[in-house]
Coordinates of C-alpha atoms and ligand atoms in Angstrom, one line a residue:
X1 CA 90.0 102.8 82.7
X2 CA 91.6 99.4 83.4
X3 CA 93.5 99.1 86.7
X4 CA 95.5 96.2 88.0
X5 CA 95.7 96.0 91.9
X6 CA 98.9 93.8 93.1
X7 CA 98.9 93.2 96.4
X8 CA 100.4 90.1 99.3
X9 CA 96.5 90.0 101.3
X10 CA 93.1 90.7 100.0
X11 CA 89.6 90.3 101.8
X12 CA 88.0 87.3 101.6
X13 CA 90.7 85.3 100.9
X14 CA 93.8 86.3 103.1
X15 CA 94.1 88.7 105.7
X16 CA 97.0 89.5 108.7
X17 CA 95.8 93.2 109.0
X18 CA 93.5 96.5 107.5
X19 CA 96.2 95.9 104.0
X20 CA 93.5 93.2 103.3
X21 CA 90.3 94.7 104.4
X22 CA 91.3 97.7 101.4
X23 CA 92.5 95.9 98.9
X24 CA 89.3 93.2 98.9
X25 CA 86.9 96.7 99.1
X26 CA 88.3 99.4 96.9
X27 CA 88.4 97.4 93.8
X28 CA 84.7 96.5 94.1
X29 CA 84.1 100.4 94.5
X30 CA 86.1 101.3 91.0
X31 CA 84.3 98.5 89.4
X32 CA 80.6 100.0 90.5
X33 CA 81.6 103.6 88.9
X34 CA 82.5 101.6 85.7
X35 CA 85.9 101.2 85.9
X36 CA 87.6 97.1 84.5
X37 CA 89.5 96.0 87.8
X38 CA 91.4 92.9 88.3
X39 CA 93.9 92.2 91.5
X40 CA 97.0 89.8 91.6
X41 CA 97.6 88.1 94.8
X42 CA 99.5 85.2 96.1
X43 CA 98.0 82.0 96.9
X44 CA 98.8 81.0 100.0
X45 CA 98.5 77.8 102.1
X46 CA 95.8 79.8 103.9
X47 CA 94.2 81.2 101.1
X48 CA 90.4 81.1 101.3
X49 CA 89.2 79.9 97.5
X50 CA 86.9 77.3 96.6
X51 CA 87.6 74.7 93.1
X52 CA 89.7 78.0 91.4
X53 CA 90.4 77.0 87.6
X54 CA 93.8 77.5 86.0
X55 CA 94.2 80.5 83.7
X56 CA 98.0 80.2 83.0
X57 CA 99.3 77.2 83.6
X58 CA 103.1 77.8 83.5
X59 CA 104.4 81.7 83.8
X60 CA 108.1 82.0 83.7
X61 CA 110.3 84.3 85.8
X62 CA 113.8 84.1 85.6
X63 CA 115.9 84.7 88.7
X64 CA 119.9 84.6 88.2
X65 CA 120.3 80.9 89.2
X66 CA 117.3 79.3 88.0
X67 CA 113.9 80.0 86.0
X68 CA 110.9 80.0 88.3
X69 CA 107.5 78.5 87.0
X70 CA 104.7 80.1 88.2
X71 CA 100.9 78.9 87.9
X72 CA 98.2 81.6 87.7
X73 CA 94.4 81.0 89.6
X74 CA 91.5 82.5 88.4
X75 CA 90.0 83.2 91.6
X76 CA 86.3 84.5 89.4
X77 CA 84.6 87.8 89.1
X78 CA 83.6 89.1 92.4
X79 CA 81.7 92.1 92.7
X80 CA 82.7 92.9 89.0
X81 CA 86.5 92.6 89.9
X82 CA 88.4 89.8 88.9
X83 CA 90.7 87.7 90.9
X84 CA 93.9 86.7 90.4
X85 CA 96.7 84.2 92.4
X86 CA 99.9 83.7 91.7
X87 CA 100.5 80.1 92.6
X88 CA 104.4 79.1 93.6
X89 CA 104.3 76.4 96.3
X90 CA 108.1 76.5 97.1
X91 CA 107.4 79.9 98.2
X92 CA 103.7 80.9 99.4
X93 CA 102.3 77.4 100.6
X94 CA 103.9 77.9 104.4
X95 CA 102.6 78.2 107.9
X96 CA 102.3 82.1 107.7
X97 CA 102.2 84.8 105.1
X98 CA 105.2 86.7 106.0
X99 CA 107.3 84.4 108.7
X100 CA 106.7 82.8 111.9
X101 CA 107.0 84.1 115.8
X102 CA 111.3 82.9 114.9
X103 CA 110.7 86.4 112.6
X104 CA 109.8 87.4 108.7
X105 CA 111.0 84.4 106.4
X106 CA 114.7 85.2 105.2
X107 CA 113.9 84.9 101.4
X108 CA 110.8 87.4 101.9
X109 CA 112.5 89.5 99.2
X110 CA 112.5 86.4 96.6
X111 CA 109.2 85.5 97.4
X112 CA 107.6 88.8 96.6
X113 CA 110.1 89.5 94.0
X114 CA 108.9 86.7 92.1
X115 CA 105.4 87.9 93.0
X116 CA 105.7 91.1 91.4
X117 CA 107.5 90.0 88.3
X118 CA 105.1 87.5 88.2
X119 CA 102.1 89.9 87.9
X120 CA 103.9 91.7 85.1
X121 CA 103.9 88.4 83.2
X122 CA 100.7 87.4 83.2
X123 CA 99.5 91.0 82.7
X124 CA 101.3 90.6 79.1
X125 CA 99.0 87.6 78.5
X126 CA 95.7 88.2 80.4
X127 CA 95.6 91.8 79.5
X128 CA 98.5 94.9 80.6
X129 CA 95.8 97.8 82.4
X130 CA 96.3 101.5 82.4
X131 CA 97.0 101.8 85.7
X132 CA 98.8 99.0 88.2
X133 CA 97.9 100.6 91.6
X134 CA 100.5 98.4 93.8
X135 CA 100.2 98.1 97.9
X136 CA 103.3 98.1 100.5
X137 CA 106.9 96.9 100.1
X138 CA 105.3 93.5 99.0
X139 CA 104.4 95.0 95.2
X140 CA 106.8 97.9 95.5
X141 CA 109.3 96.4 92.8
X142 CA 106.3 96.6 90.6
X143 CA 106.9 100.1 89.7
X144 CA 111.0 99.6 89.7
X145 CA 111.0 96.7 87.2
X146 CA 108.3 98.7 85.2
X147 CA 111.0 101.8 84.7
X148 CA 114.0 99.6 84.7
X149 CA 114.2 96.1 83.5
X150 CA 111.4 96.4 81.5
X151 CA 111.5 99.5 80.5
X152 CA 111.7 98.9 76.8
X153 CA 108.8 96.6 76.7
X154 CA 106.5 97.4 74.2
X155 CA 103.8 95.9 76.0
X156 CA 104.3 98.5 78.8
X157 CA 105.0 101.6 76.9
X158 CA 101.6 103.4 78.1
X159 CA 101.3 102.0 81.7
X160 CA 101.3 103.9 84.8
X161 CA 101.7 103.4 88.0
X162 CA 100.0 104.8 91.6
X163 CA 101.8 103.1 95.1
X164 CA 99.7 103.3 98.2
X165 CA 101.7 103.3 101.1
X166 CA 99.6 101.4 104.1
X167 CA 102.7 101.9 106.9
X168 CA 105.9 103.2 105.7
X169 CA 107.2 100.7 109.4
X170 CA 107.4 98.5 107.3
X171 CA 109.9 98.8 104.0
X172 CA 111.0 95.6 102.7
X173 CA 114.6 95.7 103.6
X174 CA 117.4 93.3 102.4
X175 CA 120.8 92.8 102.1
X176 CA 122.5 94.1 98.5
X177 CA 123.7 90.7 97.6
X178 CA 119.9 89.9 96.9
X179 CA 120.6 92.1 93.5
X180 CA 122.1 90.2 91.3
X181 CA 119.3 87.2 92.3
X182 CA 116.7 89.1 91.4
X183 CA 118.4 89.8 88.2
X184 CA 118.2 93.9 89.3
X185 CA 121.1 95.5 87.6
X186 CA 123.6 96.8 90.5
X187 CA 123.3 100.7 89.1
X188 CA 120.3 100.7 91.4
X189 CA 122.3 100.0 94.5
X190 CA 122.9 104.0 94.8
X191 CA 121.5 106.5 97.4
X192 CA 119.3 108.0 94.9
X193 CA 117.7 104.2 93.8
X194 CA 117.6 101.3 96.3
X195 CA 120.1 102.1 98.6
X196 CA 119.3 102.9 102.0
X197 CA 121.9 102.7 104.8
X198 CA 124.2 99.7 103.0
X199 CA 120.7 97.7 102.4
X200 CA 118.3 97.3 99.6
X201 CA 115.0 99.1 100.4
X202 CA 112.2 98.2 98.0
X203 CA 109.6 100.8 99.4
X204 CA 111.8 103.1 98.3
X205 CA 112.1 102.1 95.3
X206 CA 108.4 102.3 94.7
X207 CA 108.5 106.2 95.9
X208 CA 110.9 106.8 93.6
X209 CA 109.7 105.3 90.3
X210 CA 105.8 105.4 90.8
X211 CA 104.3 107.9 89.0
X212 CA 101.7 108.7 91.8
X213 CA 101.9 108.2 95.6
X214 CA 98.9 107.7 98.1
X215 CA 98.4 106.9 101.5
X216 CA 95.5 106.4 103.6
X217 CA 95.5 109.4 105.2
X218 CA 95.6 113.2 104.6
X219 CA 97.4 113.4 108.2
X220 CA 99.5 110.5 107.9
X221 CA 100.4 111.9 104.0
X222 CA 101.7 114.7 105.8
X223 CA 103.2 113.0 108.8
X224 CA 105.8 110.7 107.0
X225 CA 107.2 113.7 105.3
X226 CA 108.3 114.0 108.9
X227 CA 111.6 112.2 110.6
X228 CA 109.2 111.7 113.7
X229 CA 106.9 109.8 111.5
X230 CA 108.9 109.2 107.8
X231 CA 110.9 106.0 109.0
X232 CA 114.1 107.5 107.6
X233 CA 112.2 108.1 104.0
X234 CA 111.1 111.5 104.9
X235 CA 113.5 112.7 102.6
X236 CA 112.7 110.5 99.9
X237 CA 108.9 111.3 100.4
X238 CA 109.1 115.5 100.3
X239 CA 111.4 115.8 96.9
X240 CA 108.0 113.9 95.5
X241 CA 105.6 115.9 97.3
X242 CA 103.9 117.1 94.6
X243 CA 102.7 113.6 93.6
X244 CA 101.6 112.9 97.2
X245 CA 97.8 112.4 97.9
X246 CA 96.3 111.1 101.1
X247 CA 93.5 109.3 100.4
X248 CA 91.2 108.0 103.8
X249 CA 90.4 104.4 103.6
X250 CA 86.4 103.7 103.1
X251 CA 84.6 100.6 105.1
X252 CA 82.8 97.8 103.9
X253 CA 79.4 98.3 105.4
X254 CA 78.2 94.6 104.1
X255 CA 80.9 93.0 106.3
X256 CA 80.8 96.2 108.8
X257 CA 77.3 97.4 110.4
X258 CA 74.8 96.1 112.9
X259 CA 72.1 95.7 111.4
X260 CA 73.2 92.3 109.4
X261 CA 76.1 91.5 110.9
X262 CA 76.2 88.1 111.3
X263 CA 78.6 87.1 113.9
X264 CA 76.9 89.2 116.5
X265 CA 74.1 88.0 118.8
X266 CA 71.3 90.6 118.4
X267 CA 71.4 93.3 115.9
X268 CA 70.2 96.9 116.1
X269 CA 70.8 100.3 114.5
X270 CA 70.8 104.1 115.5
X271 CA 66.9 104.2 115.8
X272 CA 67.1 101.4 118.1
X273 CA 70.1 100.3 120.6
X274 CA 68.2 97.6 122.1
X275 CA 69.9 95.0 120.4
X276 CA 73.5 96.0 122.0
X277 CA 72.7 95.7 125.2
X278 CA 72.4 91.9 124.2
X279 CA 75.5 92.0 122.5
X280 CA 77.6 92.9 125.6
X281 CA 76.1 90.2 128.1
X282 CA 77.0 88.3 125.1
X283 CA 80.6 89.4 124.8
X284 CA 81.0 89.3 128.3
X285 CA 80.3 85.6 128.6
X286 CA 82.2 84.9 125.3
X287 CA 85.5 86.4 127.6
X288 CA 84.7 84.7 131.1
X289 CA 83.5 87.8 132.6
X290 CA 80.4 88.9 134.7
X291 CA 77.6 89.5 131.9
X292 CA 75.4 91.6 134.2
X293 CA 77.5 94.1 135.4
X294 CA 76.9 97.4 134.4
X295 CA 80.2 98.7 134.1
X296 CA 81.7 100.6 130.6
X297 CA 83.5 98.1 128.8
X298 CA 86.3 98.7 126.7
X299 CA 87.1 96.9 123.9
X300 CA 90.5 96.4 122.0
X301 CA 91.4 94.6 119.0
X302 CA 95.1 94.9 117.1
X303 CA 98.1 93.5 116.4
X304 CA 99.9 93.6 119.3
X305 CA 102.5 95.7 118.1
X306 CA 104.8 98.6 119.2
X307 CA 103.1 101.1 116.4
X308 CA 99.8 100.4 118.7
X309 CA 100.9 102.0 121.8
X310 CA 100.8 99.2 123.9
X311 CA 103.3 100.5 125.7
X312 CA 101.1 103.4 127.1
X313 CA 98.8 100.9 127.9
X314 CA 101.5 98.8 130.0
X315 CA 102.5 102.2 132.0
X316 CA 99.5 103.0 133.6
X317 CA 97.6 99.4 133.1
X318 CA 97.5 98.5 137.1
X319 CA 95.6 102.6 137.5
X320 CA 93.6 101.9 134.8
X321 CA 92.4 98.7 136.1
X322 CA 91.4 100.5 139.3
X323 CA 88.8 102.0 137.5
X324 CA 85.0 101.3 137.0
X325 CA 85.6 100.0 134.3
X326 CA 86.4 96.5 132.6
X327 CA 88.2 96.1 129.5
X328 CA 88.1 92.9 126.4
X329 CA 91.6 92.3 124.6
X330 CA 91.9 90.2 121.4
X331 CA 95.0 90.0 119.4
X332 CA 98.6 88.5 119.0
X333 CA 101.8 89.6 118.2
X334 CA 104.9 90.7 120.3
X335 CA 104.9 88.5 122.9
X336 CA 105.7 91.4 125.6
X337 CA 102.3 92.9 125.1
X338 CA 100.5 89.4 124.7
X339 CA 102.4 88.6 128.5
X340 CA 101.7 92.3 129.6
X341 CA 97.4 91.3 129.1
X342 CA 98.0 87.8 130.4
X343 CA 99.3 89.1 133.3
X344 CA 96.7 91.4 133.9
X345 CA 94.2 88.7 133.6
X346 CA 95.4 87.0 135.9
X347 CA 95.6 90.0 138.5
X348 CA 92.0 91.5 137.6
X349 CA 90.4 88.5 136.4
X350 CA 86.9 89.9 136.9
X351 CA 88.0 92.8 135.1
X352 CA 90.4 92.7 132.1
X353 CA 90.2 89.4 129.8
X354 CA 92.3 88.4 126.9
X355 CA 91.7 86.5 124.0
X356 CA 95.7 86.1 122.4
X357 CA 94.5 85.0 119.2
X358 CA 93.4 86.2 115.5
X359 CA 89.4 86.0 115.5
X360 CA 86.9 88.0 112.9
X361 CA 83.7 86.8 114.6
X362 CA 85.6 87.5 118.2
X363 CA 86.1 90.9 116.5
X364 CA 83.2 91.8 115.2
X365 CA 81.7 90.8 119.0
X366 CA 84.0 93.5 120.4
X367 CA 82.9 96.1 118.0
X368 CA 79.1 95.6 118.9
X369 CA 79.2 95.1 122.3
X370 CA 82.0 97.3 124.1
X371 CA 81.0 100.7 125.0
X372 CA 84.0 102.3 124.2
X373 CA 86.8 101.1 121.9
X374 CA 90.5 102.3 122.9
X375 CA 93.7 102.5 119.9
X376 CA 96.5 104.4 121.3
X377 CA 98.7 104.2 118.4
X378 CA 101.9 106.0 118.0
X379 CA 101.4 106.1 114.5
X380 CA 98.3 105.1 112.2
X381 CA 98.4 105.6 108.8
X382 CA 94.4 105.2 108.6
X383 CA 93.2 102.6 111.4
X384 CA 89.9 100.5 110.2
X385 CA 89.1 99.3 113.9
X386 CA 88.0 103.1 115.2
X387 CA 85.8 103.4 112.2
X388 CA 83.9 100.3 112.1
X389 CA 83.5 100.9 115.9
X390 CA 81.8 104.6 115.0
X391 CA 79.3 102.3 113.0
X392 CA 78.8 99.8 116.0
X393 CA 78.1 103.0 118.3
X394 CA 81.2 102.0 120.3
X395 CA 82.8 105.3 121.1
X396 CA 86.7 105.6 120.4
X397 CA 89.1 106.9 122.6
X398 CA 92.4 107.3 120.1
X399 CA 95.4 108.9 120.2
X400 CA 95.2 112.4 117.6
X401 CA 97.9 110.4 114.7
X402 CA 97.1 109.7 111.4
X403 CA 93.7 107.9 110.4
X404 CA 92.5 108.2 113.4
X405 CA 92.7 112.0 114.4
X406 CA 90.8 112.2 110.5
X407 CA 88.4 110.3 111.2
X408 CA 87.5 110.9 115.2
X409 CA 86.0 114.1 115.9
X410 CA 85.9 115.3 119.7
X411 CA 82.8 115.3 121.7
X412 CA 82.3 118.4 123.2
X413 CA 79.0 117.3 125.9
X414 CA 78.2 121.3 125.6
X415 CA 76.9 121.3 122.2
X416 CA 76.5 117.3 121.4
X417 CA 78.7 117.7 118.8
X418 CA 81.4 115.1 118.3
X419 CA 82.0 111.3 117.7
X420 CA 84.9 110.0 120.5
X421 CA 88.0 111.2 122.6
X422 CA 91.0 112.2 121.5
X423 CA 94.6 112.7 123.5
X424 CA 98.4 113.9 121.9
X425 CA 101.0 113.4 124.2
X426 CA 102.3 109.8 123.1
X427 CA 102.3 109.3 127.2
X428 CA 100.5 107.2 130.0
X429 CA 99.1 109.6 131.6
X430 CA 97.3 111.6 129.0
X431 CA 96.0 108.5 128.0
X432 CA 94.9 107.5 131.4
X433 CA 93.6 111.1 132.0
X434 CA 91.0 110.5 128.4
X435 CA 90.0 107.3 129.5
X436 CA 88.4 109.0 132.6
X437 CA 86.5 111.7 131.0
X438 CA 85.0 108.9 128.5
X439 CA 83.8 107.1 131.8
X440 CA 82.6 110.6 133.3
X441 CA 80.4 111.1 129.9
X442 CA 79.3 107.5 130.1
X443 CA 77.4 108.3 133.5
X444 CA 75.3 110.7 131.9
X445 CA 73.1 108.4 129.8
X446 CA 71.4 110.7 127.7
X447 CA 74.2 112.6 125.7
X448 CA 76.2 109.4 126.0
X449 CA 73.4 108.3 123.4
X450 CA 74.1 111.4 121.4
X451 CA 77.4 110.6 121.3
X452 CA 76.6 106.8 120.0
X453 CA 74.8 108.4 117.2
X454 CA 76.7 110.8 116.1
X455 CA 79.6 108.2 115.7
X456 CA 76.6 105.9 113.6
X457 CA 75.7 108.2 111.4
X458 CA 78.9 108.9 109.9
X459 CA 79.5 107.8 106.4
X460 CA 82.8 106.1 105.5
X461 CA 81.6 104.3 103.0
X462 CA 83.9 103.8 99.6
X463 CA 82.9 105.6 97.2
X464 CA 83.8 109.0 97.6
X465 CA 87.6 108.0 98.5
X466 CA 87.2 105.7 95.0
X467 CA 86.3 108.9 93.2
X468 CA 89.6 110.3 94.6
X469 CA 91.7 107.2 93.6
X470 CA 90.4 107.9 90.4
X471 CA 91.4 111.3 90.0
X472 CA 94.6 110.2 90.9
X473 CA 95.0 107.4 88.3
X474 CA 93.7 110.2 85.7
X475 CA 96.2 112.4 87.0
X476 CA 99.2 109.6 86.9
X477 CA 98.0 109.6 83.2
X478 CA 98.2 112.4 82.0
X479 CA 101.5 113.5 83.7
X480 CA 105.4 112.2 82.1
X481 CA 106.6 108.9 83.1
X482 CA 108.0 109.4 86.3
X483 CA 112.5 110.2 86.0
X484 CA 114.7 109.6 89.0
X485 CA 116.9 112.2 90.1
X486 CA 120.3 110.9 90.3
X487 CA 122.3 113.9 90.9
X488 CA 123.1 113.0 94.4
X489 CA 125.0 110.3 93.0
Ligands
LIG1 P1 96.5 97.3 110.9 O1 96.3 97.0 109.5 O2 97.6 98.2 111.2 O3 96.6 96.1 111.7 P2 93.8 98.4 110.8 O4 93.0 99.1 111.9 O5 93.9 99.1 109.6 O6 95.2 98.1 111.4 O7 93.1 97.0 110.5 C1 93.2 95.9 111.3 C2 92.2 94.9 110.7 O8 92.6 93.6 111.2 C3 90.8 95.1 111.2 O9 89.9 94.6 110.2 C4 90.7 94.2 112.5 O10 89.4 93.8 112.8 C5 91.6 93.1 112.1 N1 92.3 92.5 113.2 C6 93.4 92.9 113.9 N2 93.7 92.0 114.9 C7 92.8 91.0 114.8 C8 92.6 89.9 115.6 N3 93.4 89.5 116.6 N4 91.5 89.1 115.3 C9 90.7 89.4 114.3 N5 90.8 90.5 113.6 C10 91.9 91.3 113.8
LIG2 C1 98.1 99.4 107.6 C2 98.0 100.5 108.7 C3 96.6 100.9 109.1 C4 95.7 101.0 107.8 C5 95.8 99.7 107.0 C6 95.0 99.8 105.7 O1 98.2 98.2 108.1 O2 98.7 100.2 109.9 O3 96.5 102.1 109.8 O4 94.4 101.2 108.2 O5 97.2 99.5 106.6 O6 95.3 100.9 104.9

């Protein structure tokens, strides 16, 4: 089968979050059980690609005031997937991907509009797939421009299209007067199309005329269907629940494993810890803090972000620093939670240390040498951090949401069986009251090792969730062109 990924981030070359860490590893898996995958992104400023060649030098998308000219990278054949940028400096060669700390860019829905019509142009030249498999509200008018503008296109008459949904937070929302721009007729500006709440909603547009939904997560597929969880598209999600699938996200265990990782100080494996022990004095000093003390650390890496439960965190923070325990902190974000760590720092300095910035080797540091990794989300659609840390034998304490009550099995110290800890209550104190069992099974040494291994022998790699993409593409296939529903109307 040929499949076309579009996507705004992709592993190696840009990343803000786990978006990036799927879409550089799931292609690589179709392509090893024979499938012909290539992947569209934008270049960025920040894009990582060495000498890239030109494929297409001048790709033409016409908005309503003026033709856009877009250049087309070959980025090469990596892991038998080929690479793709969409090169349009007016629009991608900025400071950040989406906008600044002032907010998202204000002509975000021009920049990926172009994007996605952009892919669909070059596709006619460099080769149209059976399946585009589009990511987030960034390729979500993929699927709409597919069934609408281009609907006659001969060159499209056999495609199909799968949307995975990575967090339905975030929907690509824009005022209505961005329609006639995009050259999007306004027919689509109803409650059954685009519409959502006056505003044009361009994730749900992608629910509504992709053949085939995904997400990353049985739980979370089930979850958004959900007002506590759906984002205000739980409607939108359950008339299509027969084309729902949750699929869990896979790891890269070349980038992810300690054995030959290469940003950590020692390595080691589940047949031998030694090397770990290393790895925290060395984390530890990397953060400022005492490397021979012997108490748990807890590690924590995210975007500092409501949808992470920070805000647990920042209710019981001053108890929890009370505790024998001391806890690393890397990311950046809303500035409340990046204040609420500094703060703590400052307070518990030989205890709690923050690193407020964006760091893969940093990271990879924390997942080999904390004992314990904490993600509290309020929602998680999948969550990579918990399972790489299962890998690194750094036991998870999570909230049971999502990805991450999936993935996260509780330990029960009676029978040895079980790979973290696990709370429900989105609240402080439930939170609080896990993080003290964790540190009452740490003192027993021997089935805290257990515990370790169990976590490092579970196998998330790739290819069994590829297999299920698969089915899903075969299934998109073989089934009618998706029809919207317009009754409501
Ligand atoms: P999300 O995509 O919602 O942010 P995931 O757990 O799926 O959450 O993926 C987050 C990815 O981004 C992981 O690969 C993690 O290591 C990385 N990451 C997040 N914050 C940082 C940071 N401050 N520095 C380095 N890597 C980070
Ligand atoms: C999103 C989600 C995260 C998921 C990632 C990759 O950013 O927040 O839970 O792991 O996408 O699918």
């Amino acid at each position: 089968m040929r499949i076309t990924f579009a996507a705004s981030e992709c592993v190696p070359f840009s990343k803000t979050g786990g978006l990036a860490d799927v879409v550089g590893a799931l292609p690589g898996a179709l392509a090893q059980l024979g499938h012909q995958v290539s992947v569209f992104v934008p270049k960025y400023r920040q894009t990582k690609l060495e000498k890239p060649t030109t494929v297409l030098r001048s790709v033409t998308v016409p908005f309503d005031d003026q033709y856009r000219f877009c250049t087309v990278l070959d980025g090469g054949i990596v892991s038998g997937v080929q690479f793709y940028f969409i090169d349009y400096p007016p629009y991608f060669d900025r400071d950040a991907l989406y906008g600044t700390s002032l907010g998202d860019y204000r002509d975000n829905a021009e920049r990926f509009a172009l994007f996605s019509r952009a892919v669909l142009e070059a596709s006619k030249i460099l080769g149209v797939p059976d399946v585009f498999h589009c990511h987030d509200w960034q390729s979500a008018l993929i699927p709409v421009l597919l069934r609408t503008l281009y609907a006659e296109d001969p060159a499209f008459a056999d495609v199909r299209t799968v949307f995975t949904i990575h967090n339905i937070g975030y929907q690509g929302l824009f005022p209505s007067d961005i329609l006639p721009l995009l050259m999007l007729p306004w027919d689509l500006f109803t409650i059954s199309k685009l519409e959502f709440y006056g505003k044009v909603n361009f994730l749900k547009g992608a629910l509504l005329y992709s053949d085939f939904i995904t997400t990353v997560s049985r739980r979370y597929s089930q979850e958004i269907q959900t007002s506590e969880y759906g984002f205000g598209l739980e409607g939108v999600l359950r008339s299509r629940a027969q084309s729902i699938a949750g699929i869990l996200n896979g790891v890269d265990y070349n980038e992810w494993c300690p054995e030959r990782d290469s940003f950590i100080a020692a390595h080691y494996s589940v047949g031998n810890l030694s090397g770990k022990e290393k790895d925290k004095k060395d984390l530890l000093r990397a953060f400022g803090l005492d490397d021979s003390s012997e108490l748990p650390l807890i590690g924590i890496v995210s975007r500092f972000a409501a949808q992470k439960g920070f805000d647990l965190i920042s209710h019981v923070a001053d108890r929890l620093a009370h505790e024998d325990l001391m806890i690393v902190a890397l990311g950046t974000g809303d500035k409340e939670y990046e204040d609420l760590f500094r703060r703590l720092n400052k307070q518990y300095p030989k205890k709690l240390a923050v690193k407020i910035a964006y760091d893969n080797s940093l990271a990879h540091k924390i997942e080999a040498g904390a004992d314990m990794f904490l993600m509290p989300s309020r929602y998680e659609p999948c969550g990579l951090n918990q399972i790489y840390s299962l890998r690194y034998g750094t036991v998870p304490i999570v909230r049971a949401t999502g990805g991450l009550d999936d993935t996260i099995e509780t330990w029960d110290p009676r029978n040895g069986k079980g790979t973290g800890f696990k709370f429900t209550e989105y609240s402080g104190e439930a939170l609080l009251d896990t993080v003290r069992l964790a540190l009452t099974a740490y003192k027993d040494k021997n089935s805290w090792q257990q515990l370790m291994r169990n976590g490092m022998t579970r196998d998330f790699s790739w290819t069994a969730s590829a297999r299920e993409y698969v089915k899903v593409y075969e299934r998109a296939r073989m089934t009618p062109k998706v029809t919207v529903d317009t009754t409501e109307d």
